mmCIF file of C-alpha atoms in Angstrom:
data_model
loop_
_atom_site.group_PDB
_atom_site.id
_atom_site.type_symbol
_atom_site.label_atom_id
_atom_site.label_comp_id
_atom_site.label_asym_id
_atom_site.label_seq_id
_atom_site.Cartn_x
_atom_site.Cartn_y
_atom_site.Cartn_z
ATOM 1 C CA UNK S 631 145.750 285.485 108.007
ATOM 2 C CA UNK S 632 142.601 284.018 107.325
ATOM 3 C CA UNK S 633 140.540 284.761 103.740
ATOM 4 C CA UNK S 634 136.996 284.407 104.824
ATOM 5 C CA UNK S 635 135.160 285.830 101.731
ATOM 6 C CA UNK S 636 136.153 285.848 97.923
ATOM 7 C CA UNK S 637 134.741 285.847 94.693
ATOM 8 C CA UNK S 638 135.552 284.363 92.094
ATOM 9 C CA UNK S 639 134.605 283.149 88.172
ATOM 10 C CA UNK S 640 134.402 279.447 87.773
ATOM 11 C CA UNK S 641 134.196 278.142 83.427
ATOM 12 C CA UNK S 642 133.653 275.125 82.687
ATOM 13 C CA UNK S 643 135.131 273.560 79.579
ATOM 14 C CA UNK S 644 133.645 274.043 76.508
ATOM 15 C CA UNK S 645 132.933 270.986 74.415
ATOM 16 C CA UNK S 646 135.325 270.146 71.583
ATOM 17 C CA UNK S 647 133.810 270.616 68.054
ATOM 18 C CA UNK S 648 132.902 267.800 65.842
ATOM 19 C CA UNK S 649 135.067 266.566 62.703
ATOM 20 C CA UNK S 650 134.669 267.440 58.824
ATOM 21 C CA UNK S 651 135.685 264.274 57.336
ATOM 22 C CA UNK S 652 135.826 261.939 54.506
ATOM 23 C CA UNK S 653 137.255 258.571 53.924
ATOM 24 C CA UNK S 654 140.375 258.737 51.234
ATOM 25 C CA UNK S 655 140.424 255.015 49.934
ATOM 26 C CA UNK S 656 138.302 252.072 49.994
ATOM 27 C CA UNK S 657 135.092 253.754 51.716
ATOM 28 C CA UNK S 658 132.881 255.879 50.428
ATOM 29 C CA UNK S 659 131.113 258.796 52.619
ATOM 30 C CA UNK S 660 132.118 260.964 56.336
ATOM 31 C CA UNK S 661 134.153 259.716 58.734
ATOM 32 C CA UNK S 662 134.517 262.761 61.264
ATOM 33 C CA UNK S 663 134.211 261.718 64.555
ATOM 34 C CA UNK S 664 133.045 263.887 67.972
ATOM 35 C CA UNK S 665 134.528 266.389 70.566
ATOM 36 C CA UNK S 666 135.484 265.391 73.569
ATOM 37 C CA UNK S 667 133.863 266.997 76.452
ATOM 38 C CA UNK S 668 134.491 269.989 78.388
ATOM 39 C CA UNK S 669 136.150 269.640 82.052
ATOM 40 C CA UNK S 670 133.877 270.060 84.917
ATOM 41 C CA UNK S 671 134.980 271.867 88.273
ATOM 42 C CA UNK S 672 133.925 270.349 91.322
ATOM 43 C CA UNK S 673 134.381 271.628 94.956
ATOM 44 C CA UNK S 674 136.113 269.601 97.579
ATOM 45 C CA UNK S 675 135.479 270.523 101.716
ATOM 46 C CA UNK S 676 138.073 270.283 103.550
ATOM 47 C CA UNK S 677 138.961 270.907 107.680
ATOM 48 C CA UNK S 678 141.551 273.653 106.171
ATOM 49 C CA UNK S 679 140.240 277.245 107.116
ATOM 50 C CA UNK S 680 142.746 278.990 105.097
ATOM 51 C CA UNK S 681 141.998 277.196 101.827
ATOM 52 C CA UNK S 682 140.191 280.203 100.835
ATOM 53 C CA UNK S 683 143.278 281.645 100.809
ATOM 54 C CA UNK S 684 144.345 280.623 97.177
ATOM 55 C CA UNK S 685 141.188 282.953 95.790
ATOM 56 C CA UNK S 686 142.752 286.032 97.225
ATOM 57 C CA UNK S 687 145.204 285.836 94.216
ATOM 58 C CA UNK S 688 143.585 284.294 91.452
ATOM 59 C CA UNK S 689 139.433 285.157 90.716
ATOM 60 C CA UNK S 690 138.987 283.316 87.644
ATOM 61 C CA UNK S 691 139.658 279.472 87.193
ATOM 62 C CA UNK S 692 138.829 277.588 83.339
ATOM 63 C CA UNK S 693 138.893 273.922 82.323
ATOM 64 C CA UNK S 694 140.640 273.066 79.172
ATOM 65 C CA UNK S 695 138.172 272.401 76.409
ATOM 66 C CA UNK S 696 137.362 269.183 74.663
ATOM 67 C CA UNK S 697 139.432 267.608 72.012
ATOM 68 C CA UNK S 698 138.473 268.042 68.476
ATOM 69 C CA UNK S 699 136.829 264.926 66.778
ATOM 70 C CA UNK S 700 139.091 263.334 64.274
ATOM 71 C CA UNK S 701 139.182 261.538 61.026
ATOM 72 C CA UNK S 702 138.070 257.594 61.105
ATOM 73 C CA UNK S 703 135.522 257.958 63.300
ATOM 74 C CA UNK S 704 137.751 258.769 66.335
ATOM 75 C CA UNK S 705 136.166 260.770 69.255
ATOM 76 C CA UNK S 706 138.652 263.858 70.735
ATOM 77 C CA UNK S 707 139.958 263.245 73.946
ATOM 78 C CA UNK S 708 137.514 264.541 76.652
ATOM 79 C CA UNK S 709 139.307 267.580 78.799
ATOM 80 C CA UNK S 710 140.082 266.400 82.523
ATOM 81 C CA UNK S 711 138.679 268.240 85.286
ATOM 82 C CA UNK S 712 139.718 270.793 87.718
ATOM 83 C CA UNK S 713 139.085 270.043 91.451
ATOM 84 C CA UNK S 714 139.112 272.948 93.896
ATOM 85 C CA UNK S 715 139.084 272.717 97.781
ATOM 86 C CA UNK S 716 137.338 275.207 100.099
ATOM 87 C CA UNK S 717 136.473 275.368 103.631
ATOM 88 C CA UNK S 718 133.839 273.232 105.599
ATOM 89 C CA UNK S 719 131.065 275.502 106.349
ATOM 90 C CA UNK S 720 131.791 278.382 103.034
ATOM 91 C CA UNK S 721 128.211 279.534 101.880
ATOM 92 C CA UNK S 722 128.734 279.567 98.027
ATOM 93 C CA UNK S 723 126.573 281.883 96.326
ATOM 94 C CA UNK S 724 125.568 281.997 92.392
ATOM 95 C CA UNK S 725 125.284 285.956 92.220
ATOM 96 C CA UNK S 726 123.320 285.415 89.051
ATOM 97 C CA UNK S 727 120.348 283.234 89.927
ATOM 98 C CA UNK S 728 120.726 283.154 93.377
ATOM 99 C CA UNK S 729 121.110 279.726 94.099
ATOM 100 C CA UNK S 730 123.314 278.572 97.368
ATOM 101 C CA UNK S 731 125.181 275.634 98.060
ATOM 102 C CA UNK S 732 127.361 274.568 101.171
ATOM 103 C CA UNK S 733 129.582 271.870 102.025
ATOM 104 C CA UNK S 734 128.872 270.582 105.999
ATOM 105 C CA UNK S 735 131.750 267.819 105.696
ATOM 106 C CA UNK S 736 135.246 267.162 105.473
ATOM 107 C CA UNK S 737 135.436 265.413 101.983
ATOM 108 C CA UNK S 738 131.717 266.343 100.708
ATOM 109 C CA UNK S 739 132.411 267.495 96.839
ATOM 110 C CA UNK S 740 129.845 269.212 94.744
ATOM 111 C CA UNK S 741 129.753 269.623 90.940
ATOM 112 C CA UNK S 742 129.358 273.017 90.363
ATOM 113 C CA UNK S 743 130.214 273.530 86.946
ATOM 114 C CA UNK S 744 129.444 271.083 84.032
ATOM 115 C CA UNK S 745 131.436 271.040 81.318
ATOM 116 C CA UNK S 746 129.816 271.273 78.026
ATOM 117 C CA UNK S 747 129.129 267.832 75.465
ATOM 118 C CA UNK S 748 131.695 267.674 72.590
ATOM 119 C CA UNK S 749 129.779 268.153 68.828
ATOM 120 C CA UNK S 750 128.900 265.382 67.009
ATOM 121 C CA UNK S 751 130.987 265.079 63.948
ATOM 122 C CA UNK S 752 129.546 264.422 60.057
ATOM 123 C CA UNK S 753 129.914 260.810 60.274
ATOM 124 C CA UNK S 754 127.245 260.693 62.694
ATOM 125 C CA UNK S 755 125.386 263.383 61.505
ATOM 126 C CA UNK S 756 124.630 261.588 57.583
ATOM 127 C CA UNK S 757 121.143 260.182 57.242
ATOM 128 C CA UNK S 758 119.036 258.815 54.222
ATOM 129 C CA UNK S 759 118.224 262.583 53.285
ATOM 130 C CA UNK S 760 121.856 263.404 53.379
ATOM 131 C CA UNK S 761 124.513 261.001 53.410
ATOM 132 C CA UNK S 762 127.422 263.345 52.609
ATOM 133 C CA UNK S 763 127.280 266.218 55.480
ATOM 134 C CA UNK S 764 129.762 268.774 54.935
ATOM 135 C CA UNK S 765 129.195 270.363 58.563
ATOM 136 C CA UNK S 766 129.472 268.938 62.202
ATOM 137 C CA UNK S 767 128.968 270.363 65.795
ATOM 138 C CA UNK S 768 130.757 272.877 67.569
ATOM 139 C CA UNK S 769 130.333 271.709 70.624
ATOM 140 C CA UNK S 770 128.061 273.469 74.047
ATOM 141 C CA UNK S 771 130.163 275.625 75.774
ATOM 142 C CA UNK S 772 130.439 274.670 79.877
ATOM 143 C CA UNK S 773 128.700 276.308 82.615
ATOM 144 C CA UNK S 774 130.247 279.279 84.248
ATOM 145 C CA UNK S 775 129.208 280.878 87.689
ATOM 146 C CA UNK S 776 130.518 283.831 89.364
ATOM 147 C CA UNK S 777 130.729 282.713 93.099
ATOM 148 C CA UNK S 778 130.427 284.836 96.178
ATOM 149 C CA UNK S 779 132.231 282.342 98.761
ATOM 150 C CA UNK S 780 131.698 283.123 102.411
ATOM 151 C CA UNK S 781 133.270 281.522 105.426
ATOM 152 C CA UNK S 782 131.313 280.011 108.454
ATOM 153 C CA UNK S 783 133.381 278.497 111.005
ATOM 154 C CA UNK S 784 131.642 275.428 112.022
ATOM 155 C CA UNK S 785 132.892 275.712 115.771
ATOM 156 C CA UNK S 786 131.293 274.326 118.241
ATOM 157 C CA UNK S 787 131.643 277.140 120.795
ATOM 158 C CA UNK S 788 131.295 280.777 120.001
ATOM 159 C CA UNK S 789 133.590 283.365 122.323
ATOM 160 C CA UNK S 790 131.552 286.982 122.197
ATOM 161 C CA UNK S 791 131.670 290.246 123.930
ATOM 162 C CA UNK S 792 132.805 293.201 124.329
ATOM 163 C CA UNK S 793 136.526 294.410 123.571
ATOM 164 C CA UNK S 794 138.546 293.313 126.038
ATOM 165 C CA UNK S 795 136.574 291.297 127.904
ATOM 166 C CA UNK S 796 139.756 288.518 127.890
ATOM 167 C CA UNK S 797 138.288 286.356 125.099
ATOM 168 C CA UNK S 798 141.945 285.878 123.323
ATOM 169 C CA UNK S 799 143.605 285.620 126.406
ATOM 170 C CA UNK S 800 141.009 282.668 127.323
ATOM 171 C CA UNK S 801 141.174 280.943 124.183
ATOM 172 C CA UNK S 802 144.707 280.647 124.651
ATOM 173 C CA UNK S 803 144.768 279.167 128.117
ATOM 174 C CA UNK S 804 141.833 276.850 127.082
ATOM 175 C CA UNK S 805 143.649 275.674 123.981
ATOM 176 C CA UNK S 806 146.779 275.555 121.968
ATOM 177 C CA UNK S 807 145.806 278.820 120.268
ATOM 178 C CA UNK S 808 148.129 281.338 120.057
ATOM 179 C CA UNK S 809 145.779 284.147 119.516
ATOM 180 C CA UNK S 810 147.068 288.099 119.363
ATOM 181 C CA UNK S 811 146.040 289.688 122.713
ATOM 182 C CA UNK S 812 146.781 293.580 124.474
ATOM 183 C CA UNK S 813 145.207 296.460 126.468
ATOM 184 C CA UNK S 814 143.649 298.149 123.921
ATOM 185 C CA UNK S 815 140.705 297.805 121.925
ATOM 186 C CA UNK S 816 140.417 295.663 118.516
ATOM 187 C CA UNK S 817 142.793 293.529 119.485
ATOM 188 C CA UNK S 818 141.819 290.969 117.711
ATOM 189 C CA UNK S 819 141.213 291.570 114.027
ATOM 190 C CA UNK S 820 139.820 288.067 112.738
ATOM 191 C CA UNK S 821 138.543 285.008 114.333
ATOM 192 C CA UNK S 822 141.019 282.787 115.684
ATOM 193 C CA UNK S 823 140.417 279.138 116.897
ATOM 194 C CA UNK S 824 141.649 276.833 118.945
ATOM 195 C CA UNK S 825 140.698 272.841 119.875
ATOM 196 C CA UNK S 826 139.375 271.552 123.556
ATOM 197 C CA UNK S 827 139.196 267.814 122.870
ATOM 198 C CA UNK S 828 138.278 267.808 119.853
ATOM 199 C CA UNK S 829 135.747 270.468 120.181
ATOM 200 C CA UNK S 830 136.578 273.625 118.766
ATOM 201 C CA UNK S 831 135.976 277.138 120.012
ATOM 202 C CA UNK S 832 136.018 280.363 117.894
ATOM 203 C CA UNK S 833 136.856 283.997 119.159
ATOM 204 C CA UNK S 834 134.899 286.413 117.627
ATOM 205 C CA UNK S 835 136.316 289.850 117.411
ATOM 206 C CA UNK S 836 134.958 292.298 119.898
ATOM 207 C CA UNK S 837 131.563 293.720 119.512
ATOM 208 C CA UNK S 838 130.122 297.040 120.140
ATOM 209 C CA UNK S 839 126.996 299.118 119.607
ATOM 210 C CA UNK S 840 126.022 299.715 116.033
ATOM 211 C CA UNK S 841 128.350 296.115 114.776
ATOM 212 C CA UNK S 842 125.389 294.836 112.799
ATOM 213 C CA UNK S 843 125.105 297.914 110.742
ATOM 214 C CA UNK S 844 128.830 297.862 110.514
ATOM 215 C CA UNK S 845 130.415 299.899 113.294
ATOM 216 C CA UNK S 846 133.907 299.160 114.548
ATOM 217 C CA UNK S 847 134.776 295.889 113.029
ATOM 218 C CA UNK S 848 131.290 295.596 112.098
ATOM 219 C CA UNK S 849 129.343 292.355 111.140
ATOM 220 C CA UNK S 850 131.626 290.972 109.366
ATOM 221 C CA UNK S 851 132.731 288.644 111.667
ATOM 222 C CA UNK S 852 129.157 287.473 113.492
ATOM 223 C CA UNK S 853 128.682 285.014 111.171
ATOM 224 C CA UNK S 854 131.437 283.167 112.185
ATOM 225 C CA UNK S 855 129.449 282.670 115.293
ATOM 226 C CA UNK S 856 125.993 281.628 113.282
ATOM 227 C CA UNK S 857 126.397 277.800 113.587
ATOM 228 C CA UNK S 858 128.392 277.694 117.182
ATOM 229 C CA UNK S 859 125.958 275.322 119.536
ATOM 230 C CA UNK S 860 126.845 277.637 122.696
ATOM 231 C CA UNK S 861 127.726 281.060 122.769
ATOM 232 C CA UNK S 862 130.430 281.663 125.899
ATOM 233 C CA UNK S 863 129.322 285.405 126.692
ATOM 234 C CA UNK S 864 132.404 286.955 128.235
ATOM 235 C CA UNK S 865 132.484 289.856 130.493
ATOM 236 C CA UNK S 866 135.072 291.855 132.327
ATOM 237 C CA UNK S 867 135.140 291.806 135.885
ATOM 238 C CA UNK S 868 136.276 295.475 135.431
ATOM 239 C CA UNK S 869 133.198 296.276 133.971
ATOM 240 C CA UNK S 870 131.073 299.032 135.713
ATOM 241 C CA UNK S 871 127.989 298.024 134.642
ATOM 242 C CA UNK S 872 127.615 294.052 133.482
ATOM 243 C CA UNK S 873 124.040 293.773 132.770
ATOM 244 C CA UNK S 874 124.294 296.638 130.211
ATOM 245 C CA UNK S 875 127.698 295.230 128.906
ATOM 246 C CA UNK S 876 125.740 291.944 128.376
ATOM 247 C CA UNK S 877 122.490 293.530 126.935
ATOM 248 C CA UNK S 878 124.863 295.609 124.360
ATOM 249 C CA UNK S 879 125.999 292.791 122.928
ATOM 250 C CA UNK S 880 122.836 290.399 123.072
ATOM 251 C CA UNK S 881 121.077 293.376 121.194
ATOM 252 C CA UNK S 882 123.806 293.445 118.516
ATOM 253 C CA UNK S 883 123.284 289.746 117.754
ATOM 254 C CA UNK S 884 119.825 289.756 117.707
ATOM 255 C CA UNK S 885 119.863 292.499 115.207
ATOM 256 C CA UNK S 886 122.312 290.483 113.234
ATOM 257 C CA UNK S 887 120.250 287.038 113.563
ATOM 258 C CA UNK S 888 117.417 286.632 115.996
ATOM 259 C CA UNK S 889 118.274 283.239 115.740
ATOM 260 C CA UNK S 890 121.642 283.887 118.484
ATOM 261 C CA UNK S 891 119.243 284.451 121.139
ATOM 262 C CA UNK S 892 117.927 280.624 120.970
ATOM 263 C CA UNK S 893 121.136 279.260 121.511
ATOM 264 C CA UNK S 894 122.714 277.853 124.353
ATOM 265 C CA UNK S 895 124.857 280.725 126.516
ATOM 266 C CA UNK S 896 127.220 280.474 129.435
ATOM 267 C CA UNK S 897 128.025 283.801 130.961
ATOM 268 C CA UNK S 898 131.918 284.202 131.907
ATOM 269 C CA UNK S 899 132.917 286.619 134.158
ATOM 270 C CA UNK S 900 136.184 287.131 133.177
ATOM 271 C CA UNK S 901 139.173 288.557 134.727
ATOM 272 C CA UNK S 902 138.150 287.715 138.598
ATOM 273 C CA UNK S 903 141.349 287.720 139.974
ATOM 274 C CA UNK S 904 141.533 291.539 140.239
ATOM 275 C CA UNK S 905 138.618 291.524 142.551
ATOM 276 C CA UNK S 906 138.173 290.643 145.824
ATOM 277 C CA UNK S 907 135.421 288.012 146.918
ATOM 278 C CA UNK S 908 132.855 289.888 147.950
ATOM 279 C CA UNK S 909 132.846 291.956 144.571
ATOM 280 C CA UNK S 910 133.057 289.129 142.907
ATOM 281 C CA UNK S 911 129.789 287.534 144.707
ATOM 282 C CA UNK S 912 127.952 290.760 143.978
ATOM 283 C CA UNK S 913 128.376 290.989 140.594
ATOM 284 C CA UNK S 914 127.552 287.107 140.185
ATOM 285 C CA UNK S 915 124.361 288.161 141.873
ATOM 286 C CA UNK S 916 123.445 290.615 139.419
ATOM 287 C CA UNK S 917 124.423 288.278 136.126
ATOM 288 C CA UNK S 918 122.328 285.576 137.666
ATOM 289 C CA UNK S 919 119.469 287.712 136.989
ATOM 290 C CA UNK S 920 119.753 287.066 133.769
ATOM 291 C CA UNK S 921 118.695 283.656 134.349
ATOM 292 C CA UNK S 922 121.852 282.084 132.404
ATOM 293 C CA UNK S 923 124.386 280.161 133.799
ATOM 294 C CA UNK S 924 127.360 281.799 134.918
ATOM 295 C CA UNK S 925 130.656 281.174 135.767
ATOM 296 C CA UNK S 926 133.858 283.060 137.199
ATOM 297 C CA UNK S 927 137.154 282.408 134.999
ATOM 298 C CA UNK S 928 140.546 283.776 135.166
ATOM 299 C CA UNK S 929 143.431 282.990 132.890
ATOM 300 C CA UNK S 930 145.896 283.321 136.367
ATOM 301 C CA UNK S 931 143.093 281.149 138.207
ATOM 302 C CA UNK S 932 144.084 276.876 137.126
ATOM 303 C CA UNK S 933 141.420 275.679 139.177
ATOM 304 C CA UNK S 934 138.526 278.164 137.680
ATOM 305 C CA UNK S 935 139.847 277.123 134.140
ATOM 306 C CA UNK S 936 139.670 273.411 134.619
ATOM 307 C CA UNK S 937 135.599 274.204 136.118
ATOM 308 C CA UNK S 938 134.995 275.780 132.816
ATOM 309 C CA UNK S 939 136.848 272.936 130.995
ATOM 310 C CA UNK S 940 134.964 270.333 132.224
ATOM 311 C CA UNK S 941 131.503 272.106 131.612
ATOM 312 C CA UNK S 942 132.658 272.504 127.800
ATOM 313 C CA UNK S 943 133.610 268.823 127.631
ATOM 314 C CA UNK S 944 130.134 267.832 129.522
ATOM 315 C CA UNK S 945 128.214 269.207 126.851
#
């Protein structure tokens, strides 16, 4: 199973406090040294899509504080810090300002708390006016963010449609993927991917009428499909009706994002097989309407699989 949203508290370390000191022999005056500084947190993509995983059981993550300063002038130790990997392509949000950040790359970090400056301690707090101070920093405590993380596959093709329209099945035969697949509706329940040469395709969980306010699995998963370069648009052969099948889901991504409908789309008539020719030509026709590219597929058809391989791998 795949995590694709969490939220979690991030704390920085605080800064250690500042040292109360005076020589004992020889030397006259303080001698109390800083705090160390607080640990940071920083972020770390990586090509792992289930590193969200680890915030499913754990929401809040602190760095040690700094060190207390010490006596002779000696600084505390500053805290180390705490390094975190997510996902290429998670949209972190700071649900108290409202600032976003977002990793694009595969070893990309991002410092995303600071960890607070250690206090200064007496010996560097005397002066002319007071060269005895009996009181030294506490420290600044490090920055803390609550983060809403979201998940955006960065694939480079986007499977959509209807429930079974054969997207799973599809995946699988293009790909190593061993996505879930059956003859009922829903079957799959999160996105699964799989890798053509390199290129990766993502199958989005079947939509229906009403997804973007929620309906069936709802819009949860189309923005998994937000940043895919071409969308494959699969429908079923089976289907009674194609062009409304097709306009059903076009309308639930444009509600969604208006931005789907300038992307790239390939039309796949899935499921061919169980027609004959001349049913197969007619409903071609009437996709081709549509002015998009279209192209018949079947999982139990090699040579219609390796056409639609080689148009992936052209592009």
């Amino acid at each position: 199973m795949i995590v694709d949203e969490a939220r979690v508290t991030l704390e920085a370390g605080h800064g250690g406090p500042g040292k109360v000191s005076f020589y004992k022999k020889g030397q006259r005056g303080p001698d109390g040294g800083g705090g160390g500084r607080g640990g940071d947190i920083i972020l770390r993509a990586t090509s792992d899509l289930t590193a969200l995983n680890r915030f499913a059981g754990k929401d809040y993550f602190k760095v040690p504080d700094g060190e207390p300063g010490q006596s002779n002038q000696k600084a505390g130790r500053n805290a180390p810090n705490l390094e975190l990997t997510i996902p290429v392509g998670t949209l972190l949000t700071d649900t108290g300002s409202g600032e976003t950040f977002e990793l694009t790359a595969p070893g990309e970090t991002l410092l995303i708390c600071k960890g607070g400056l250690g206090g200064l301690g007496n010996f560097a707090l005397r002066s002319a006016r007071n060269t005895t101070p009996l009181k030294a920093q506490t420290g600044l405590p490090g920055q803390k963010r609550v983060l809403k993380m979201s998940l955006r596959f960065l694939a480079n093709f986007g499977l959509v449609g209807l429930p079974n329209s054969g997207k799973s099945s599809l995946l699988n035969e293009l790909t190593a993927a061993n996505a879930r697949v059956g003859n009922y509706p829903f079957t799959t329940l999160e996105p699964n991917l799989g890798v053509l040469n390199g290129k990766i395709i993502a199958d989005i969980p079947g939509l229906i009428a009403g997804a973007a306010e929620g309906k069936g699995l709802g819009d949860k998963f189309l923005k998994h499909a937000e940043k895919v370069s071409l969308l494959l648009h699969t429908i079923s052969v089976e289907s009674e009706d194609p062009q409304h099948d097709y306009q059903v889901v076009r309308a639930e991504l444009e509600k969604y994002n208006p931005e789907f409908l300038n992307k790239r789309e390939i039309i796949l008539l899935t499921k061919s097989d169980l027609v004959d020719s001349v049913s197969l030509t007619k409903k071609m026709t009437a996709l081709k309407k549509l002015k998009r590219s279209v192209l018949p597929v079947s999982v139990h058809d090699w040579d219609s699989l390796e056409v639609l391989k080689k148009k992936l791998l052209s592009l």
